[in-house]
Amino acid sequence: MQIPHGKKIYFSSDNHLGAPTPAESLPREKKFVRWLDMVKDDAAAIFLLGDLFDFWFEYKTVVPKGFVRVLGKLAELSDQGIPIYFFVGNHDLWMRDYFEKELNIPTFREPKEFVINEKVFLIGHGDGKGPGDKGYKRMKKVFTNPVFNWLFRWFHPELGMRLAQYLSVKNKLISGDEDKKFLGEDEEWLAQYAKRKLEAKHYDYFIFGHRHLPMEIRLSEKATYINLGDWISHYTYGEFDGNSLQLKEFTE
């Protein structure tokens, strides 16, 4: 991927729209839409690294109520020809094909490599990677099990959605966010995951979400791990101009 002159690549993660309640998350949704309006003029592509919603489960003919502002804006930008890439997070891991069919936004379930202006990126949400996140890793095996998914689909959507939304907000094992404090450069488990990946291949940037903490860790002279933070407390995002990537805060 080559970035045209004057264009940039943008990265965002962890909005958790709908939490703790739809009414309380609405101002954050509106703020994120303003950010999308800001970046659309010079965006060569937009990467959304998961947990856009605090809970998302797609039945065959039913999708969650709400989020019309952000979904409409994403549809608008996609229709304008701006490539948007979505990485499924631990709160929206039950996505099926809604984004792909309705919004023309490809979705990815594992970290994916991109080469942008000769820089090599490994991009993903980050859940379940590295030596940490043990509670969530156990829960993910259950939630991604085909039998569990089949049984959950037999719940009436009204009951299933209420139960899942309650658990999503209350259960930190599902959230995978029992520790939102900086652990130190040597203890951050996504940085450790990135270092192991470097043993097999060079990457210029590892970009993840999930930790809810904006951070930048130099892994080597030429490799950097970046966590995008969130749109709950930090309102941070990544901006790549073709040469370097910066973490920025949206304050409008």
PDB file of C-alpha atoms in Angstrom:
ATOM      1  CA  MET A   1       0.000   0.000   0.000  1.00  0.00           C
ATOM      2  CA  GLN A   2       1.377   3.394  -0.999  1.00  0.00           C
ATOM      3  CA  ILE A   3       0.028   6.555   0.585  1.00  0.00           C
ATOM      4  CA  PRO A   4      -0.703   9.303  -1.956  1.00  0.00           C
ATOM      5  CA  HIS A   5       0.944  12.665  -1.387  1.00  0.00           C
ATOM      6  CA  GLY A   6      -0.854  14.632   1.316  1.00  0.00           C
ATOM      7  CA  LYS A   7      -2.721  11.598   2.644  1.00  0.00           C
ATOM      8  CA  LYS A   8      -2.408   9.705   5.930  1.00  0.00           C
ATOM      9  CA  ILE A   9      -3.358   6.413   7.536  1.00  0.00           C
ATOM     10  CA  TYR A  10      -5.405   6.557  10.734  1.00  0.00           C
ATOM     11  CA  PHE A  11      -5.757   3.957  13.508  1.00  0.00           C
ATOM     12  CA  SER A  12      -8.318   3.794  16.321  1.00  0.00           C
ATOM     13  CA  SER A  13      -9.430   1.228  18.890  1.00  0.00           C
ATOM     14  CA  ASP A  14     -11.626   0.482  21.901  1.00  0.00           C
ATOM     15  CA  ASN A  15     -14.668   2.736  21.773  1.00  0.00           C
ATOM     16  CA  HIS A  16     -16.893   0.303  23.705  1.00  0.00           C
ATOM     17  CA  LEU A  17     -20.032   2.049  22.481  1.00  0.00           C
ATOM     18  CA  GLY A  18     -23.046   1.129  24.543  1.00  0.00           C
ATOM     19  CA  ALA A  19     -21.181   0.984  27.857  1.00  0.00           C
ATOM     20  CA  PRO A  20     -21.997   1.485  30.605  1.00  0.00           C
ATOM     21  CA  THR A  21     -25.373   2.474  29.129  1.00  0.00           C
ATOM     22  CA  PRO A  22     -26.442   3.644  25.669  1.00  0.00           C
ATOM     23  CA  ALA A  23     -27.295   7.093  27.024  1.00  0.00           C
ATOM     24  CA  GLU A  24     -23.920   7.519  28.715  1.00  0.00           C
ATOM     25  CA  SER A  25     -21.979   6.338  25.662  1.00  0.00           C
ATOM     26  CA  LEU A  26     -23.858   8.596  23.223  1.00  0.00           C
ATOM     27  CA  PRO A  27     -21.566  11.630  23.755  1.00  0.00           C
ATOM     28  CA  ARG A  28     -18.557   9.412  23.061  1.00  0.00           C
ATOM     29  CA  GLU A  29     -20.191   8.094  19.893  1.00  0.00           C
ATOM     30  CA  LYS A  30     -20.837  11.652  18.704  1.00  0.00           C
ATOM     31  CA  LYS A  31     -17.232  12.606  19.480  1.00  0.00           C
ATOM     32  CA  PHE A  32     -15.934   9.648  17.492  1.00  0.00           C
ATOM     33  CA  VAL A  33     -18.126  10.638  14.547  1.00  0.00           C
ATOM     34  CA  ARG A  34     -16.602  14.127  14.712  1.00  0.00           C
ATOM     35  CA  TRP A  35     -13.173  12.507  14.563  1.00  0.00           C
ATOM     36  CA  LEU A  36     -14.202  10.503  11.491  1.00  0.00           C
ATOM     37  CA  ASP A  37     -15.410  13.733   9.901  1.00  0.00           C
ATOM     38  CA  MET A  38     -12.050  15.336  10.676  1.00  0.00           C
ATOM     39  CA  VAL A  39      -9.864  12.580   9.212  1.00  0.00           C
ATOM     40  CA  LYS A  40     -11.939  11.832   6.127  1.00  0.00           C
ATOM     41  CA  ASP A  41     -10.445  14.709   4.128  1.00  0.00           C
ATOM     42  CA  ASP A  42      -6.920  13.285   4.097  1.00  0.00           C
ATOM     43  CA  ALA A  43      -7.460   9.616   5.022  1.00  0.00           C
ATOM     44  CA  ALA A  44      -5.874   7.132   2.633  1.00  0.00           C
ATOM     45  CA  ALA A  45      -7.261   4.382   4.897  1.00  0.00           C
ATOM     46  CA  ILE A  46      -8.732   3.927   8.367  1.00  0.00           C
ATOM     47  CA  PHE A  47      -7.965   0.961  10.611  1.00  0.00           C
ATOM     48  CA  LEU A  48     -10.393   0.184  13.446  1.00  0.00           C
ATOM     49  CA  LEU A  49      -8.744  -2.230  15.846  1.00  0.00           C
ATOM     50  CA  GLY A  50     -11.706  -3.745  17.616  1.00  0.00           C
ATOM     51  CA  ASP A  51     -14.124  -3.249  20.506  1.00  0.00           C
ATOM     52  CA  LEU A  52     -15.934  -0.525  18.633  1.00  0.00           C
ATOM     53  CA  PHE A  53     -18.959  -1.812  20.536  1.00  0.00           C
ATOM     54  CA  ASP A  54     -19.090  -3.036  24.103  1.00  0.00           C
ATOM     55  CA  PHE A  55     -21.172  -5.928  22.837  1.00  0.00           C
ATOM     56  CA  TRP A  56     -22.048  -7.047  19.337  1.00  0.00           C
ATOM     57  CA  PHE A  57     -23.715 -10.311  18.356  1.00  0.00           C
ATOM     58  CA  GLU A  58     -25.128 -10.957  14.908  1.00  0.00           C
ATOM     59  CA  TYR A  59     -27.960 -13.340  14.422  1.00  0.00           C
ATOM     60  CA  LYS A  60     -28.681 -14.329  10.821  1.00  0.00           C
ATOM     61  CA  THR A  61     -31.299 -11.597  10.434  1.00  0.00           C
ATOM     62  CA  VAL A  62     -30.813  -9.459  13.559  1.00  0.00           C
ATOM     63  CA  VAL A  63     -28.113  -6.958  14.498  1.00  0.00           C
ATOM     64  CA  PRO A  64     -27.892  -4.957  17.753  1.00  0.00           C
ATOM     65  CA  LYS A  65     -30.065  -1.879  18.158  1.00  0.00           C
ATOM     66  CA  GLY A  66     -28.387   1.517  18.194  1.00  0.00           C
ATOM     67  CA  PHE A  67     -25.063   2.944  16.958  1.00  0.00           C
ATOM     68  CA  VAL A  68     -26.757   4.485  13.910  1.00  0.00           C
ATOM     69  CA  ARG A  69     -24.525   7.551  13.922  1.00  0.00           C
ATOM     70  CA  VAL A  70     -21.242   5.696  13.763  1.00  0.00           C
ATOM     71  CA  LEU A  71     -22.541   3.016  11.391  1.00  0.00           C
ATOM     72  CA  GLY A  72     -23.963   5.669   9.081  1.00  0.00           C
ATOM     73  CA  LYS A  73     -20.689   7.602   9.100  1.00  0.00           C
ATOM     74  CA  LEU A  74     -18.667   4.474   8.343  1.00  0.00           C
ATOM     75  CA  ALA A  75     -21.035   3.690   5.473  1.00  0.00           C
ATOM     76  CA  GLU A  76     -20.622   7.243   4.168  1.00  0.00           C
ATOM     77  CA  LEU A  77     -16.813   7.090   4.229  1.00  0.00           C
ATOM     78  CA  SER A  78     -16.769   3.633   2.672  1.00  0.00           C
ATOM     79  CA  ASP A  79     -19.104   4.817  -0.092  1.00  0.00           C
ATOM     80  CA  GLN A  80     -16.717   7.713  -0.721  1.00  0.00           C
ATOM     81  CA  GLY A  81     -13.986   5.192  -1.467  1.00  0.00           C
ATOM     82  CA  ILE A  82     -11.986   5.416   1.755  1.00  0.00           C
ATOM     83  CA  PRO A  83     -10.724   1.913   2.620  1.00  0.00           C
ATOM     84  CA  ILE A  84     -11.694   0.895   6.149  1.00  0.00           C
ATOM     85  CA  TYR A  85     -10.357  -2.230   7.851  1.00  0.00           C
ATOM     86  CA  PHE A  86     -11.903  -3.702  10.988  1.00  0.00           C
ATOM     87  CA  PHE A  87     -10.204  -6.075  13.429  1.00  0.00           C
ATOM     88  CA  VAL A  88     -12.568  -8.013  15.657  1.00  0.00           C
ATOM     89  CA  GLY A  89     -11.991  -7.449  19.378  1.00  0.00           C
ATOM     90  CA  ASN A  90     -12.974  -9.445  22.423  1.00  0.00           C
ATOM     91  CA  HIS A  91     -16.243  -7.506  22.836  1.00  0.00           C
ATOM     92  CA  ASP A  92     -17.320  -7.836  19.204  1.00  0.00           C
ATOM     93  CA  LEU A  93     -15.878 -11.273  18.451  1.00  0.00           C
ATOM     94  CA  TRP A  94     -19.334 -12.564  17.434  1.00  0.00           C
ATOM     95  CA  MET A  95     -19.339 -10.560  14.225  1.00  0.00           C
ATOM     96  CA  ARG A  96     -20.449 -12.410  11.141  1.00  0.00           C
ATOM     97  CA  ASP A  97     -20.652 -10.609   7.786  1.00  0.00           C
ATOM     98  CA  TYR A  98     -22.650  -7.448   8.518  1.00  0.00           C
ATOM     99  CA  PHE A  99     -19.722  -5.059   8.085  1.00  0.00           C
ATOM    100  CA  GLU A 100     -18.567  -6.762   4.909  1.00  0.00           C
ATOM    101  CA  LYS A 101     -21.981  -6.958   3.237  1.00  0.00           C
ATOM    102  CA  GLU A 102     -23.583  -3.720   4.439  1.00  0.00           C
ATOM    103  CA  LEU A 103     -20.579  -1.398   4.776  1.00  0.00           C
ATOM    104  CA  ASN A 104     -18.002  -2.971   2.444  1.00  0.00           C
ATOM    105  CA  ILE A 105     -15.563  -3.114   5.364  1.00  0.00           C
ATOM    106  CA  PRO A 106     -13.415  -6.266   5.542  1.00  0.00           C
ATOM    107  CA  THR A 107     -13.037  -7.797   9.002  1.00  0.00           C
ATOM    108  CA  PHE A 108     -10.088  -9.715  10.425  1.00  0.00           C
ATOM    109  CA  ARG A 109      -9.971 -12.043  13.419  1.00  0.00           C
ATOM    110  CA  GLU A 110      -6.210 -12.312  13.814  1.00  0.00           C
ATOM    111  CA  PRO A 111      -3.332  -9.835  13.500  1.00  0.00           C
ATOM    112  CA  LYS A 112      -2.520  -9.120   9.873  1.00  0.00           C
ATOM    113  CA  GLU A 113       0.584  -7.831   8.157  1.00  0.00           C
ATOM    114  CA  PHE A 114       0.424  -4.715   5.990  1.00  0.00           C
ATOM    115  CA  VAL A 115       3.241  -3.051   4.076  1.00  0.00           C
ATOM    116  CA  ILE A 116       2.637   0.700   3.878  1.00  0.00           C
ATOM    117  CA  ASN A 117       5.199   2.928   2.175  1.00  0.00           C
ATOM    118  CA  GLU A 118       7.782   0.169   2.577  1.00  0.00           C
ATOM    119  CA  LYS A 119       7.158   0.040   6.342  1.00  0.00           C
ATOM    120  CA  VAL A 120       6.042  -3.352   7.658  1.00  0.00           C
ATOM    121  CA  PHE A 121       3.123  -3.271  10.116  1.00  0.00           C
ATOM    122  CA  LEU A 122       1.583  -6.026  12.216  1.00  0.00           C
ATOM    123  CA  ILE A 123      -1.906  -4.844  13.172  1.00  0.00           C
ATOM    124  CA  GLY A 124      -4.542  -6.420  15.404  1.00  0.00           C
ATOM    125  CA  HIS A 125      -6.735  -5.963  18.443  1.00  0.00           C
ATOM    126  CA  GLY A 126      -4.313  -7.766  20.742  1.00  0.00           C
ATOM    127  CA  ASP A 127      -6.620  -9.893  22.886  1.00  0.00           C
ATOM    128  CA  GLY A 128      -5.217 -13.255  23.891  1.00  0.00           C
ATOM    129  CA  LYS A 129      -1.716 -12.523  22.611  1.00  0.00           C
ATOM    130  CA  GLY A 130       1.443 -12.783  24.658  1.00  0.00           C
ATOM    131  CA  PRO A 131       1.880 -14.345  28.116  1.00  0.00           C
ATOM    132  CA  GLY A 132      -0.825 -12.307  29.911  1.00  0.00           C
ATOM    133  CA  ASP A 133      -4.608 -12.057  29.586  1.00  0.00           C
ATOM    134  CA  LYS A 134      -4.982 -15.577  31.044  1.00  0.00           C
ATOM    135  CA  GLY A 135      -8.537 -15.189  32.326  1.00  0.00           C
ATOM    136  CA  TYR A 136      -9.768 -13.918  29.004  1.00  0.00           C
ATOM    137  CA  LYS A 137      -7.958 -16.681  27.087  1.00  0.00           C
ATOM    138  CA  ARG A 138      -9.969 -19.250  29.017  1.00  0.00           C
ATOM    139  CA  MET A 139     -13.226 -17.416  28.374  1.00  0.00           C
ATOM    140  CA  LYS A 140     -12.478 -16.947  24.671  1.00  0.00           C
ATOM    141  CA  LYS A 141     -12.273 -20.707  24.151  1.00  0.00           C
ATOM    142  CA  VAL A 142     -15.836 -20.940  25.420  1.00  0.00           C
ATOM    143  CA  PHE A 143     -17.245 -17.965  23.548  1.00  0.00           C
ATOM    144  CA  THR A 144     -15.764 -18.973  20.188  1.00  0.00           C
ATOM    145  CA  ASN A 145     -16.857 -22.575  20.517  1.00  0.00           C
ATOM    146  CA  PRO A 146     -19.343 -23.412  17.714  1.00  0.00           C
ATOM    147  CA  VAL A 147     -21.613 -25.259  20.152  1.00  0.00           C
ATOM    148  CA  PHE A 148     -21.813 -22.220  22.467  1.00  0.00           C
ATOM    149  CA  ASN A 149     -22.601 -19.956  19.508  1.00  0.00           C
ATOM    150  CA  TRP A 150     -25.298 -22.341  18.270  1.00  0.00           C
ATOM    151  CA  LEU A 151     -26.914 -22.525  21.713  1.00  0.00           C
ATOM    152  CA  PHE A 152     -26.794 -18.749  22.207  1.00  0.00           C
ATOM    153  CA  ARG A 153     -28.560 -18.175  18.892  1.00  0.00           C
ATOM    154  CA  TRP A 154     -31.547 -20.098  20.245  1.00  0.00           C
ATOM    155  CA  PHE A 155     -32.093 -17.420  22.901  1.00  0.00           C
ATOM    156  CA  HIS A 156     -34.631 -14.833  21.891  1.00  0.00           C
ATOM    157  CA  PRO A 157     -32.540 -11.769  20.874  1.00  0.00           C
ATOM    158  CA  GLU A 158     -34.203  -9.638  23.564  1.00  0.00           C
ATOM    159  CA  LEU A 159     -33.105 -12.044  26.290  1.00  0.00           C
ATOM    160  CA  GLY A 160     -29.749 -12.907  24.756  1.00  0.00           C
ATOM    161  CA  MET A 161     -28.728  -9.298  24.201  1.00  0.00           C
ATOM    162  CA  ARG A 162     -29.689  -8.232  27.732  1.00  0.00           C
ATOM    163  CA  LEU A 163     -27.752 -11.093  29.291  1.00  0.00           C
ATOM    164  CA  ALA A 164     -24.677 -10.558  27.143  1.00  0.00           C
ATOM    165  CA  GLN A 165     -24.641  -6.779  27.699  1.00  0.00           C
ATOM    166  CA  TYR A 166     -24.824  -7.289  31.448  1.00  0.00           C
ATOM    167  CA  LEU A 167     -21.919  -9.737  31.406  1.00  0.00           C
ATOM    168  CA  SER A 168     -19.908  -7.557  29.041  1.00  0.00           C
ATOM    169  CA  VAL A 169     -19.995  -4.638  31.464  1.00  0.00           C
ATOM    170  CA  LYS A 170     -19.741  -6.572  34.741  1.00  0.00           C
ATOM    171  CA  ASN A 171     -17.384  -9.467  34.061  1.00  0.00           C
ATOM    172  CA  LYS A 172     -13.751  -8.411  33.826  1.00  0.00           C
ATOM    173  CA  LEU A 173     -12.687 -11.830  32.578  1.00  0.00           C
ATOM    174  CA  ILE A 174     -14.821 -11.269  29.502  1.00  0.00           C
ATOM    175  CA  SER A 175     -13.514  -7.743  29.158  1.00  0.00           C
ATOM    176  CA  GLY A 176      -9.945  -8.867  29.556  1.00  0.00           C
ATOM    177  CA  ASP A 177      -9.159  -5.572  31.271  1.00  0.00           C
ATOM    178  CA  GLU A 178      -8.552  -6.522  34.889  1.00  0.00           C
ATOM    179  CA  ASP A 179      -5.370  -4.419  34.899  1.00  0.00           C
ATOM    180  CA  LYS A 180      -5.316  -1.090  33.084  1.00  0.00           C
ATOM    181  CA  LYS A 181      -2.123   0.142  34.729  1.00  0.00           C
ATOM    182  CA  PHE A 182       1.134   0.377  32.826  1.00  0.00           C
ATOM    183  CA  LEU A 183       3.102  -2.749  33.685  1.00  0.00           C
ATOM    184  CA  GLY A 184       6.523  -1.510  32.602  1.00  0.00           C
ATOM    185  CA  GLU A 185       8.245  -1.949  29.270  1.00  0.00           C
ATOM    186  CA  ASP A 186       9.591  -5.389  30.192  1.00  0.00           C
ATOM    187  CA  GLU A 187       6.252  -6.644  31.542  1.00  0.00           C
ATOM    188  CA  GLU A 188       3.744  -5.396  28.974  1.00  0.00           C
ATOM    189  CA  TRP A 189       2.606  -8.681  27.485  1.00  0.00           C
ATOM    190  CA  LEU A 190       1.747  -7.328  24.038  1.00  0.00           C
ATOM    191  CA  ALA A 191       5.249  -5.852  23.841  1.00  0.00           C
ATOM    192  CA  GLN A 192       6.577  -9.290  24.780  1.00  0.00           C
ATOM    193  CA  TYR A 193       4.460 -10.826  22.032  1.00  0.00           C
ATOM    194  CA  ALA A 194       5.905  -8.308  19.560  1.00  0.00           C
ATOM    195  CA  LYS A 195       9.474  -9.095  20.641  1.00  0.00           C
ATOM    196  CA  ARG A 196       8.899 -12.785  19.966  1.00  0.00           C
ATOM    197  CA  LYS A 197       7.520 -11.986  16.525  1.00  0.00           C
ATOM    198  CA  LEU A 198      10.694 -10.009  15.798  1.00  0.00           C
ATOM    199  CA  GLU A 199      12.746 -13.162  16.335  1.00  0.00           C
ATOM    200  CA  ALA A 200      11.280 -14.568  13.125  1.00  0.00           C
ATOM    201  CA  LYS A 201      10.778 -11.446  11.013  1.00  0.00           C
ATOM    202  CA  HIS A 202      11.342  -7.701  11.036  1.00  0.00           C
ATOM    203  CA  TYR A 203       8.416  -5.355  11.585  1.00  0.00           C
ATOM    204  CA  ASP A 204       8.654  -1.589  11.795  1.00  0.00           C
ATOM    205  CA  TYR A 205       5.440  -1.168  13.766  1.00  0.00           C
ATOM    206  CA  PHE A 206       3.241  -3.352  15.935  1.00  0.00           C
ATOM    207  CA  ILE A 207      -0.092  -1.605  16.419  1.00  0.00           C
ATOM    208  CA  PHE A 208      -2.646  -2.961  18.881  1.00  0.00           C
ATOM    209  CA  GLY A 209      -5.530  -1.891  21.087  1.00  0.00           C
ATOM    210  CA  HIS A 210      -7.150  -3.844  23.933  1.00  0.00           C
ATOM    211  CA  ARG A 211      -4.969  -2.465  26.758  1.00  0.00           C
ATOM    212  CA  HIS A 212      -6.833   0.882  26.881  1.00  0.00           C
ATOM    213  CA  LEU A 213      -3.521   2.634  27.522  1.00  0.00           C
ATOM    214  CA  PRO A 214      -1.812   4.814  24.922  1.00  0.00           C
ATOM    215  CA  MET A 215       1.824   3.740  24.872  1.00  0.00           C
ATOM    216  CA  GLU A 216       4.853   3.636  22.628  1.00  0.00           C
ATOM    217  CA  ILE A 217       7.677   1.191  23.358  1.00  0.00           C
ATOM    218  CA  ARG A 218      10.860   0.944  21.331  1.00  0.00           C
ATOM    219  CA  LEU A 219      11.567  -2.743  20.812  1.00  0.00           C
ATOM    220  CA  SER A 220      14.750  -2.249  18.821  1.00  0.00           C
ATOM    221  CA  GLU A 221      16.480   0.426  16.806  1.00  0.00           C
ATOM    222  CA  LYS A 222      13.940   0.002  13.999  1.00  0.00           C
ATOM    223  CA  ALA A 223      10.883  -1.597  15.622  1.00  0.00           C
ATOM    224  CA  THR A 224       8.196   0.056  17.757  1.00  0.00           C
ATOM    225  CA  TYR A 225       5.165  -1.265  19.623  1.00  0.00           C
ATOM    226  CA  ILE A 226       2.236   1.153  19.846  1.00  0.00           C
ATOM    227  CA  ASN A 227      -0.969   0.749  21.798  1.00  0.00           C
ATOM    228  CA  LEU A 228      -3.715   3.089  20.667  1.00  0.00           C
ATOM    229  CA  GLY A 229      -5.392   3.668  24.028  1.00  0.00           C
ATOM    230  CA  ASP A 230      -9.173   4.072  23.975  1.00  0.00           C
ATOM    231  CA  TRP A 231     -12.158   6.369  23.410  1.00  0.00           C
ATOM    232  CA  ILE A 232     -13.348   6.179  27.007  1.00  0.00           C
ATOM    233  CA  SER A 233     -10.665   7.997  28.967  1.00  0.00           C
ATOM    234  CA  HIS A 234      -7.937   8.966  26.490  1.00  0.00           C
ATOM    235  CA  TYR A 235      -9.531   9.633  23.077  1.00  0.00           C
ATOM    236  CA  THR A 236      -6.259   8.753  21.385  1.00  0.00           C
ATOM    237  CA  TYR A 237      -5.517   7.548  17.877  1.00  0.00           C
ATOM    238  CA  GLY A 238      -2.599   6.781  15.596  1.00  0.00           C
ATOM    239  CA  GLU A 239      -1.598   8.846  12.570  1.00  0.00           C
ATOM    240  CA  PHE A 240       0.900   7.594   9.977  1.00  0.00           C
ATOM    241  CA  ASP A 241       2.084  10.155   7.426  1.00  0.00           C
ATOM    242  CA  GLY A 242       4.104   7.738   5.325  1.00  0.00           C
ATOM    243  CA  ASN A 243       7.306   8.148   7.307  1.00  0.00           C
ATOM    244  CA  SER A 244       6.483   7.930  11.005  1.00  0.00           C
ATOM    245  CA  LEU A 245       3.565   7.100  13.262  1.00  0.00           C
ATOM    246  CA  GLN A 246       2.404   9.387  16.062  1.00  0.00           C
ATOM    247  CA  LEU A 247      -0.097   8.952  18.865  1.00  0.00           C
ATOM    248  CA  LYS A 248      -2.435  11.913  19.108  1.00  0.00           C
ATOM    249  CA  GLU A 249      -5.369  12.959  21.290  1.00  0.00           C
ATOM    250  CA  PHE A 250      -8.665  14.142  19.837  1.00  0.00           C
ATOM    251  CA  THR A 251      -9.940  17.080  21.896  1.00  0.00           C
ATOM    252  CA  GLU A 252     -12.724  18.614  19.769  1.00  0.00           C
TER     253      GLU A 252
END
